[in-house]
mmCIF file of C-alpha atoms in Angstrom:
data_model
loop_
_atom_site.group_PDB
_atom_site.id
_atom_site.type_symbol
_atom_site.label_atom_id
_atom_site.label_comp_id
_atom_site.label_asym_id
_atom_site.label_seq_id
_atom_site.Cartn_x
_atom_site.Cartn_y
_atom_site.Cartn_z
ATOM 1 C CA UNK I 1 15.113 -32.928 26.466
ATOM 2 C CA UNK I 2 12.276 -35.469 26.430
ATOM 3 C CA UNK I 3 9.000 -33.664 27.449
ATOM 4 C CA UNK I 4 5.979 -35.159 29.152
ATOM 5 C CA UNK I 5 7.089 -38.261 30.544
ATOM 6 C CA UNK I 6 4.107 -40.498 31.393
ATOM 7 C CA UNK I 7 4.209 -43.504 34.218
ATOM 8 C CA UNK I 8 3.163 -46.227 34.666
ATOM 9 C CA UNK I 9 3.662 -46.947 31.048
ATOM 10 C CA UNK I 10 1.451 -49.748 31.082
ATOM 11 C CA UNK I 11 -1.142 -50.193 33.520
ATOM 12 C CA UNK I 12 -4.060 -53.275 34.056
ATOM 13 C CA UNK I 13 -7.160 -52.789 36.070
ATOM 14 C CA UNK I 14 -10.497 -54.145 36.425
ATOM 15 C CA UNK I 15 -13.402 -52.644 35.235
ATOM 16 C CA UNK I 16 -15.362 -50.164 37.839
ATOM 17 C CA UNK I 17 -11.449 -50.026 39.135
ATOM 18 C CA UNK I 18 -9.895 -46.140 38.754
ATOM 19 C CA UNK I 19 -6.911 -45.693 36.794
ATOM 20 C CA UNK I 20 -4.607 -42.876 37.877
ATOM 21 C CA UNK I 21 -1.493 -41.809 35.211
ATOM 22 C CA UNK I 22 0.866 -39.411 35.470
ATOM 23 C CA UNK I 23 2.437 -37.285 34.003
ATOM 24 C CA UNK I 24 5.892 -35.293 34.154
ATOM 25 C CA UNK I 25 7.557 -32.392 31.906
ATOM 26 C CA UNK I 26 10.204 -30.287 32.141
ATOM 27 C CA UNK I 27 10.091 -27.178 31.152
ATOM 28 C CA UNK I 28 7.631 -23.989 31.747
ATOM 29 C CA UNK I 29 4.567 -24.531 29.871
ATOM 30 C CA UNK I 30 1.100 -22.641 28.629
ATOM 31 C CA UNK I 31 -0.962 -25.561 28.908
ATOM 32 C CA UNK I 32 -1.071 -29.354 29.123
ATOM 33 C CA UNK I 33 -3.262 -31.518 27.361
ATOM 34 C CA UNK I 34 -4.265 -35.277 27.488
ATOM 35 C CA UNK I 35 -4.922 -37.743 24.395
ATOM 36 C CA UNK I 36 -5.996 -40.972 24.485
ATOM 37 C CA UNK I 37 -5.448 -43.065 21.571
ATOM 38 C CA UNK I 38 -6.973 -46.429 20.280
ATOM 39 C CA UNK I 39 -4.617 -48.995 18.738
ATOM 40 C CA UNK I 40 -3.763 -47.861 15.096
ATOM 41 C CA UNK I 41 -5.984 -44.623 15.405
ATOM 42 C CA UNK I 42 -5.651 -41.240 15.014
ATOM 43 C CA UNK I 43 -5.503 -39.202 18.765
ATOM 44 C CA UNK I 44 -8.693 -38.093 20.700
ATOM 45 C CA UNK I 45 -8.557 -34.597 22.434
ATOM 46 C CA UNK I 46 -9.622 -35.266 26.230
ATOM 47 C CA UNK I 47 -8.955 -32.313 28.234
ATOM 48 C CA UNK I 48 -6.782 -29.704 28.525
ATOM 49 C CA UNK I 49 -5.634 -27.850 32.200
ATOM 50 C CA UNK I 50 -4.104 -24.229 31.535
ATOM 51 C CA UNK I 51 -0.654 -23.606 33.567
ATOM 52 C CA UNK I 52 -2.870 -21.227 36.033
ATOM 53 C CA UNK I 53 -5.530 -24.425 37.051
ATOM 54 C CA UNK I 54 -4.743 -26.827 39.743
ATOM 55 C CA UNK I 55 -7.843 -29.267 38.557
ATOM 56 C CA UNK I 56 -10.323 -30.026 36.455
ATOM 57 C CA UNK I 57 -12.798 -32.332 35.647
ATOM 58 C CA UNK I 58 -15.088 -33.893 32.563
ATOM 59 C CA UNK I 59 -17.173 -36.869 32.895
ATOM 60 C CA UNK I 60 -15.140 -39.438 34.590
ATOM 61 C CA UNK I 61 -12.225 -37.648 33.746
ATOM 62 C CA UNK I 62 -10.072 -35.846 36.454
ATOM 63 C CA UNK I 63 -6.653 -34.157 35.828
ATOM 64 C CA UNK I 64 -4.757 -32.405 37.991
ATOM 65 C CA UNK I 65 -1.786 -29.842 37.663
ATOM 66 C CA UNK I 66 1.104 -28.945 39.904
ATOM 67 C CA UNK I 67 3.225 -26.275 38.144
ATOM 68 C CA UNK I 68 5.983 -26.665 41.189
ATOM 69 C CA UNK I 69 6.141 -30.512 40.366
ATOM 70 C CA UNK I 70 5.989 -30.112 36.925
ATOM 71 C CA UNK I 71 3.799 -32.509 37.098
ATOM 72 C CA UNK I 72 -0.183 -33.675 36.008
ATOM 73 C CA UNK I 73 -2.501 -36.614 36.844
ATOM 74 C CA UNK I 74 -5.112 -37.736 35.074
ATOM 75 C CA UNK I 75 -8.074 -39.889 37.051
ATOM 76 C CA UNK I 76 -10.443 -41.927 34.838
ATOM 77 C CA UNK I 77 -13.208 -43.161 37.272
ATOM 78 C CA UNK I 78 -15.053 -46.498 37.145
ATOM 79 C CA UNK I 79 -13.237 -47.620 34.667
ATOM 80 C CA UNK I 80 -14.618 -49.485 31.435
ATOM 81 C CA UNK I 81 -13.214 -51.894 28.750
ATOM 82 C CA UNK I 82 -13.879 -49.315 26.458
ATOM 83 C CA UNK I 83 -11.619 -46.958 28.283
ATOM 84 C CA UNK I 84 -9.187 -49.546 26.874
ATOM 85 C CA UNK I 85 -6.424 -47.038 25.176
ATOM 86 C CA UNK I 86 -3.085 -45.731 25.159
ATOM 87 C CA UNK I 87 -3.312 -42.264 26.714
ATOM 88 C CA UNK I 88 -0.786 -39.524 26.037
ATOM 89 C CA UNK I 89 -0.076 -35.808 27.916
ATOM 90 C CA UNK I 90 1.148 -33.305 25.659
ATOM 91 C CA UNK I 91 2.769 -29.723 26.566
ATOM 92 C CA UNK I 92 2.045 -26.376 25.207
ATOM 93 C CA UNK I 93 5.604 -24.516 25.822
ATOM 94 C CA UNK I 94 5.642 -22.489 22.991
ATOM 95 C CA UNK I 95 5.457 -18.739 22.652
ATOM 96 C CA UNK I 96 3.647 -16.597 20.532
ATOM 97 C CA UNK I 97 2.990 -18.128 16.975
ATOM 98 C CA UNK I 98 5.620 -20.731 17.175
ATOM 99 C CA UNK I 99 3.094 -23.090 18.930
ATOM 100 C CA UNK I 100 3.063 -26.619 19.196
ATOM 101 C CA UNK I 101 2.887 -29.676 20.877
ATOM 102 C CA UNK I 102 5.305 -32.058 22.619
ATOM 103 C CA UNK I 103 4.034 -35.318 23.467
ATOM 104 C CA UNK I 104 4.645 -37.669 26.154
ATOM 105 C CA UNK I 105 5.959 -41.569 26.189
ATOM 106 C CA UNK I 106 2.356 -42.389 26.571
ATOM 107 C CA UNK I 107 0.154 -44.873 29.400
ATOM 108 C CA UNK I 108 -1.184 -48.139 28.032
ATOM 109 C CA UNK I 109 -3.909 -48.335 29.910
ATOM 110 C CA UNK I 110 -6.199 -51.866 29.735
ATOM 111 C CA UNK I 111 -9.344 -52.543 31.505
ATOM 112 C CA UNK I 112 -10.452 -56.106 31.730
ATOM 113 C CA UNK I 113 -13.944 -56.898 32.561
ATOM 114 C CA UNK T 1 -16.916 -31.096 16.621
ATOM 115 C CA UNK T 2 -13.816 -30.135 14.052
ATOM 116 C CA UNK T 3 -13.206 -32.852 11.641
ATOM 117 C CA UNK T 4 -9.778 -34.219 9.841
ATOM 118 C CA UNK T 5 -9.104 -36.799 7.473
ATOM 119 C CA UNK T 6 -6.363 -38.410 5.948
ATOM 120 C CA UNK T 7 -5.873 -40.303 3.101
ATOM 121 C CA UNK T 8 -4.931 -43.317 2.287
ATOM 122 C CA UNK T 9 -5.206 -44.577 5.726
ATOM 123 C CA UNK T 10 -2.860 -47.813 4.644
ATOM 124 C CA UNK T 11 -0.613 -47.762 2.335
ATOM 125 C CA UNK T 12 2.092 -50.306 1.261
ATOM 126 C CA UNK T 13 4.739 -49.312 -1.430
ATOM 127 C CA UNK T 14 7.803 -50.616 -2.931
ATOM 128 C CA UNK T 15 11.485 -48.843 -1.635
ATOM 129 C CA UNK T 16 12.450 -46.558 -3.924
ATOM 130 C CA UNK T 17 9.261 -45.176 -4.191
ATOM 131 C CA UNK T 18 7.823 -41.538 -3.682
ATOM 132 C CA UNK T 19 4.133 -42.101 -1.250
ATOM 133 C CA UNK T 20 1.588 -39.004 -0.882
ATOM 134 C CA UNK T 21 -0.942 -38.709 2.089
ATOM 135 C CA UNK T 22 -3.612 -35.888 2.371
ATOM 136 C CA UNK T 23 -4.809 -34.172 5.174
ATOM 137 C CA UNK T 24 -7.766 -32.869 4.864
ATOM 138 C CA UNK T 25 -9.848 -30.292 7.363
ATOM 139 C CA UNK T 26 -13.453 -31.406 6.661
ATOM 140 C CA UNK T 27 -15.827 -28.695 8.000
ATOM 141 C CA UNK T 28 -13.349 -25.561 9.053
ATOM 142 C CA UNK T 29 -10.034 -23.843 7.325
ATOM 143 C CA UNK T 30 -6.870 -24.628 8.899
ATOM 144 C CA UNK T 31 -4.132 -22.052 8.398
ATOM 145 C CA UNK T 32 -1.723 -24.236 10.194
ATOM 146 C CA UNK T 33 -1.319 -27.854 10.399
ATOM 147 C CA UNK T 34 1.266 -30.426 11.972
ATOM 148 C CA UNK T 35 2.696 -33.769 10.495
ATOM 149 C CA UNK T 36 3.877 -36.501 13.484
ATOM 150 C CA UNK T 37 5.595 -39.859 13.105
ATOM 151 C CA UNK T 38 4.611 -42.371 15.418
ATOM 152 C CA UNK T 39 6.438 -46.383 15.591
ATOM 153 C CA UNK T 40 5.017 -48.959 17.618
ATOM 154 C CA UNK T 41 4.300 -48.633 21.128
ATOM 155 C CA UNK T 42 6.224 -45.081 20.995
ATOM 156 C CA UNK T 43 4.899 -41.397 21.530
ATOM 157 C CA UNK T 44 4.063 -39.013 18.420
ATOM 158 C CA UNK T 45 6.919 -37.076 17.116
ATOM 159 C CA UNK T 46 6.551 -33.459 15.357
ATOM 160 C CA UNK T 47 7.999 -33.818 12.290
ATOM 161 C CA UNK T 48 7.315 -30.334 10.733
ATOM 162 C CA UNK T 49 4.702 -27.194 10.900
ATOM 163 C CA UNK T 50 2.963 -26.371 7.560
ATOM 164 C CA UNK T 51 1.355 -23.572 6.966
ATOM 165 C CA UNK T 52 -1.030 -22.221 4.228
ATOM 166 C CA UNK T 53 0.615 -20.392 1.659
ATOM 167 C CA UNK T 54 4.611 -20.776 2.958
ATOM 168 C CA UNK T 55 7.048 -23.266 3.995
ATOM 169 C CA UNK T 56 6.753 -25.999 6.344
ATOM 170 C CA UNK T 57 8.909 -25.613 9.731
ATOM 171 C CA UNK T 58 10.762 -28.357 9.807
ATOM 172 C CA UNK T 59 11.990 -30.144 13.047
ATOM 173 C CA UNK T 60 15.160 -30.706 14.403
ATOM 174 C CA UNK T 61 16.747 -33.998 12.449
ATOM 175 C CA UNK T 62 13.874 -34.083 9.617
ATOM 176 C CA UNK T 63 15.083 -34.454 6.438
ATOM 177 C CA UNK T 64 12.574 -31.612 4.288
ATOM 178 C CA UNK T 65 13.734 -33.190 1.273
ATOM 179 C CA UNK T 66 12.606 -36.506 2.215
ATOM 180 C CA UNK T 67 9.634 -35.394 3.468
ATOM 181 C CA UNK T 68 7.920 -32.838 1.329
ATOM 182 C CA UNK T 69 4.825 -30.908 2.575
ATOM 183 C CA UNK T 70 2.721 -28.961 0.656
ATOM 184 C CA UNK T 71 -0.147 -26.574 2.450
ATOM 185 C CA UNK T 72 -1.604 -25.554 -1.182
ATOM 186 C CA UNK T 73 -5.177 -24.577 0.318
ATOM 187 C CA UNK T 74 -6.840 -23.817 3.999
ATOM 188 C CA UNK T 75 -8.049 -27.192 3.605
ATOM 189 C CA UNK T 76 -5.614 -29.491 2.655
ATOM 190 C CA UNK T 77 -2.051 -30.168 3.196
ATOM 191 C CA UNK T 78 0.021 -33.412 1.620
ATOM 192 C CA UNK T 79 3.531 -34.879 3.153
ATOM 193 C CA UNK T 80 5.452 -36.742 0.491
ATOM 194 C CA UNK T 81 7.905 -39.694 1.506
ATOM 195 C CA UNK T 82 9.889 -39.427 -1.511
ATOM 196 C CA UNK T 83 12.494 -42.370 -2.277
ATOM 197 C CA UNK T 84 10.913 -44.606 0.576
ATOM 198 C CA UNK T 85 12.901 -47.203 2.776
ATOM 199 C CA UNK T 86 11.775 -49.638 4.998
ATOM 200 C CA UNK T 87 12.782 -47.490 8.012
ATOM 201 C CA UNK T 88 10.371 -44.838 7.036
ATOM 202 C CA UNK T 89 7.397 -47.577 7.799
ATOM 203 C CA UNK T 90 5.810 -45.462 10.596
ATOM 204 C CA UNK T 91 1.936 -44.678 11.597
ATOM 205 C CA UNK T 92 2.042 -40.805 10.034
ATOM 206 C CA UNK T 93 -0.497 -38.481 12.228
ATOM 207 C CA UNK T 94 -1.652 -35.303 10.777
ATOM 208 C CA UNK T 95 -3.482 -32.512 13.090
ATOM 209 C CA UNK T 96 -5.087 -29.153 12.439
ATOM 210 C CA UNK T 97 -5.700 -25.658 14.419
ATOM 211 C CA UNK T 98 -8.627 -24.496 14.478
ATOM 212 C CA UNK T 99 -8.727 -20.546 14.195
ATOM 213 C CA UNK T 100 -11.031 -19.191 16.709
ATOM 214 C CA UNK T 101 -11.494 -22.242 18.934
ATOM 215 C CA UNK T 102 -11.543 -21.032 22.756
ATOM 216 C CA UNK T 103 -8.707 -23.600 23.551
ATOM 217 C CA UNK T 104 -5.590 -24.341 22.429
ATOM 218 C CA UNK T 105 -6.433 -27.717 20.648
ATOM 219 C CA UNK T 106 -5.592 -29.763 17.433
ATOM 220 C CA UNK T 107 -7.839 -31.660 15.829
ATOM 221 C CA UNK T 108 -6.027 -34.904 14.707
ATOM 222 C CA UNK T 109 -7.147 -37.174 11.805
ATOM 223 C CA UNK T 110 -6.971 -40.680 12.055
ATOM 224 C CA UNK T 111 -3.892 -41.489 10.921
ATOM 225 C CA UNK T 112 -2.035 -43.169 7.795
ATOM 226 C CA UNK T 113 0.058 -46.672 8.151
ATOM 227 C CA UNK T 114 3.005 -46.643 5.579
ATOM 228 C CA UNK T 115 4.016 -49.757 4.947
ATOM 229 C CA UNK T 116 7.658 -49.905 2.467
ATOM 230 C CA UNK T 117 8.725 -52.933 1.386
#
């Protein structure tokens, strides 16, 4: 089944704007982790919110957890066209050394200024 | 931070033909790392776990001989494309564990765009 299903999948602000994405999974999960990627680039390790957090915070960044929802946010504050990206959540569901990472459909996020 | 690079980071080949990209962990040794596909506007897909010194762990509906990956060093692991077609154009994604780090991250490298004619 399809794990880490982001919405909106496309989403257009203006800059100083906040941009809120989502994020939903399905099953049980160690950890969950947001990307962001720029077009045709490799992936850029933002944060990551361990299955026993609620929230956390870096920068601009703010992600939230709900375990019951199966469900995370992530909040970038005043926005900038640089924050311009694709932005991905990815879940940690694996158990001892079979560990990897399932990605999500991914937010195409694009700030205009 | 932990740094990975791939190589070539374009490549455009002929179908029929076998294609070879590197991943490379620049400044730490990486006992496992992961191979993703990724088409246009679409998520990253696992393809297959390699790990230093054994087999790669392939995923569910990858073809391992199509897709050979070698993890000959702590440093380096290759993915092959052997007998390339046009529908294995993709954006391949390589990404590394670090052993040690505090959290549960991979470090990705930047990517290679395999182009087959």
């Amino acid at each position: 089944s399809q794990q880490g299903e982001e919405d909106p999948q496309a989403l257009s602000i203006q800059e100083g704007e906040n941009a809120t994405m989502n994020c939903s999974y399905k099953t049980s999960i160690n950890n969950l982790q947001w990307y962001r990627q720029n077009s045709g680039r490799g992936l850029v390790h933002l944060i990551l919110i361990r299955s026993n957090e609620r929230e956390k915070h870096s920068g601009r960044l703010r992600v939230t957890l709900d375990t019951s929802k199966k469900s995370s946010s992530l909040l970038i504050t005043a926005s900038r066209a640089a924050d311009t990206a694709s932005y991905f959540c990815a879940t940690d569901s694996s158990g001892g050394s079979n560990y990897k990472l399932t990605f999500g459909k991914g937010t195409l996020l694009t700030v205009n200024p | 931070g932990a740094v990975v690079s791939q190589h070539p980071s374009r490549v455009i080949c002929k179908s029929g033909t076998s294609v070879k990209i590197e991943c490379r962990s620049l400044d730490f040794q990486a006992t496992t790392m992961f191979w993703y596909r990724q088409f246009p506007k679409q998520s990253l897909m696992l393809m297959a776990t390699s790990n230093e010194g054994s087999k790669a762990t392939y995923e569910q509906g990858v073809e391992k001989d199509k897709f050979l990956i070698n993890h000959a060093s702590l440093t380096l692991s290759t993915l092959t494309v052997t007998s390339a077609h046009p529908e294995d154009s993709s954006f391949y994604i390589c990404s590394a564990e670090r052993p040690g780090a505090t959290t549960d991250t991979q470090y990705f490298g930047p990517g290679t765009r395999l182009t087959v004619l």
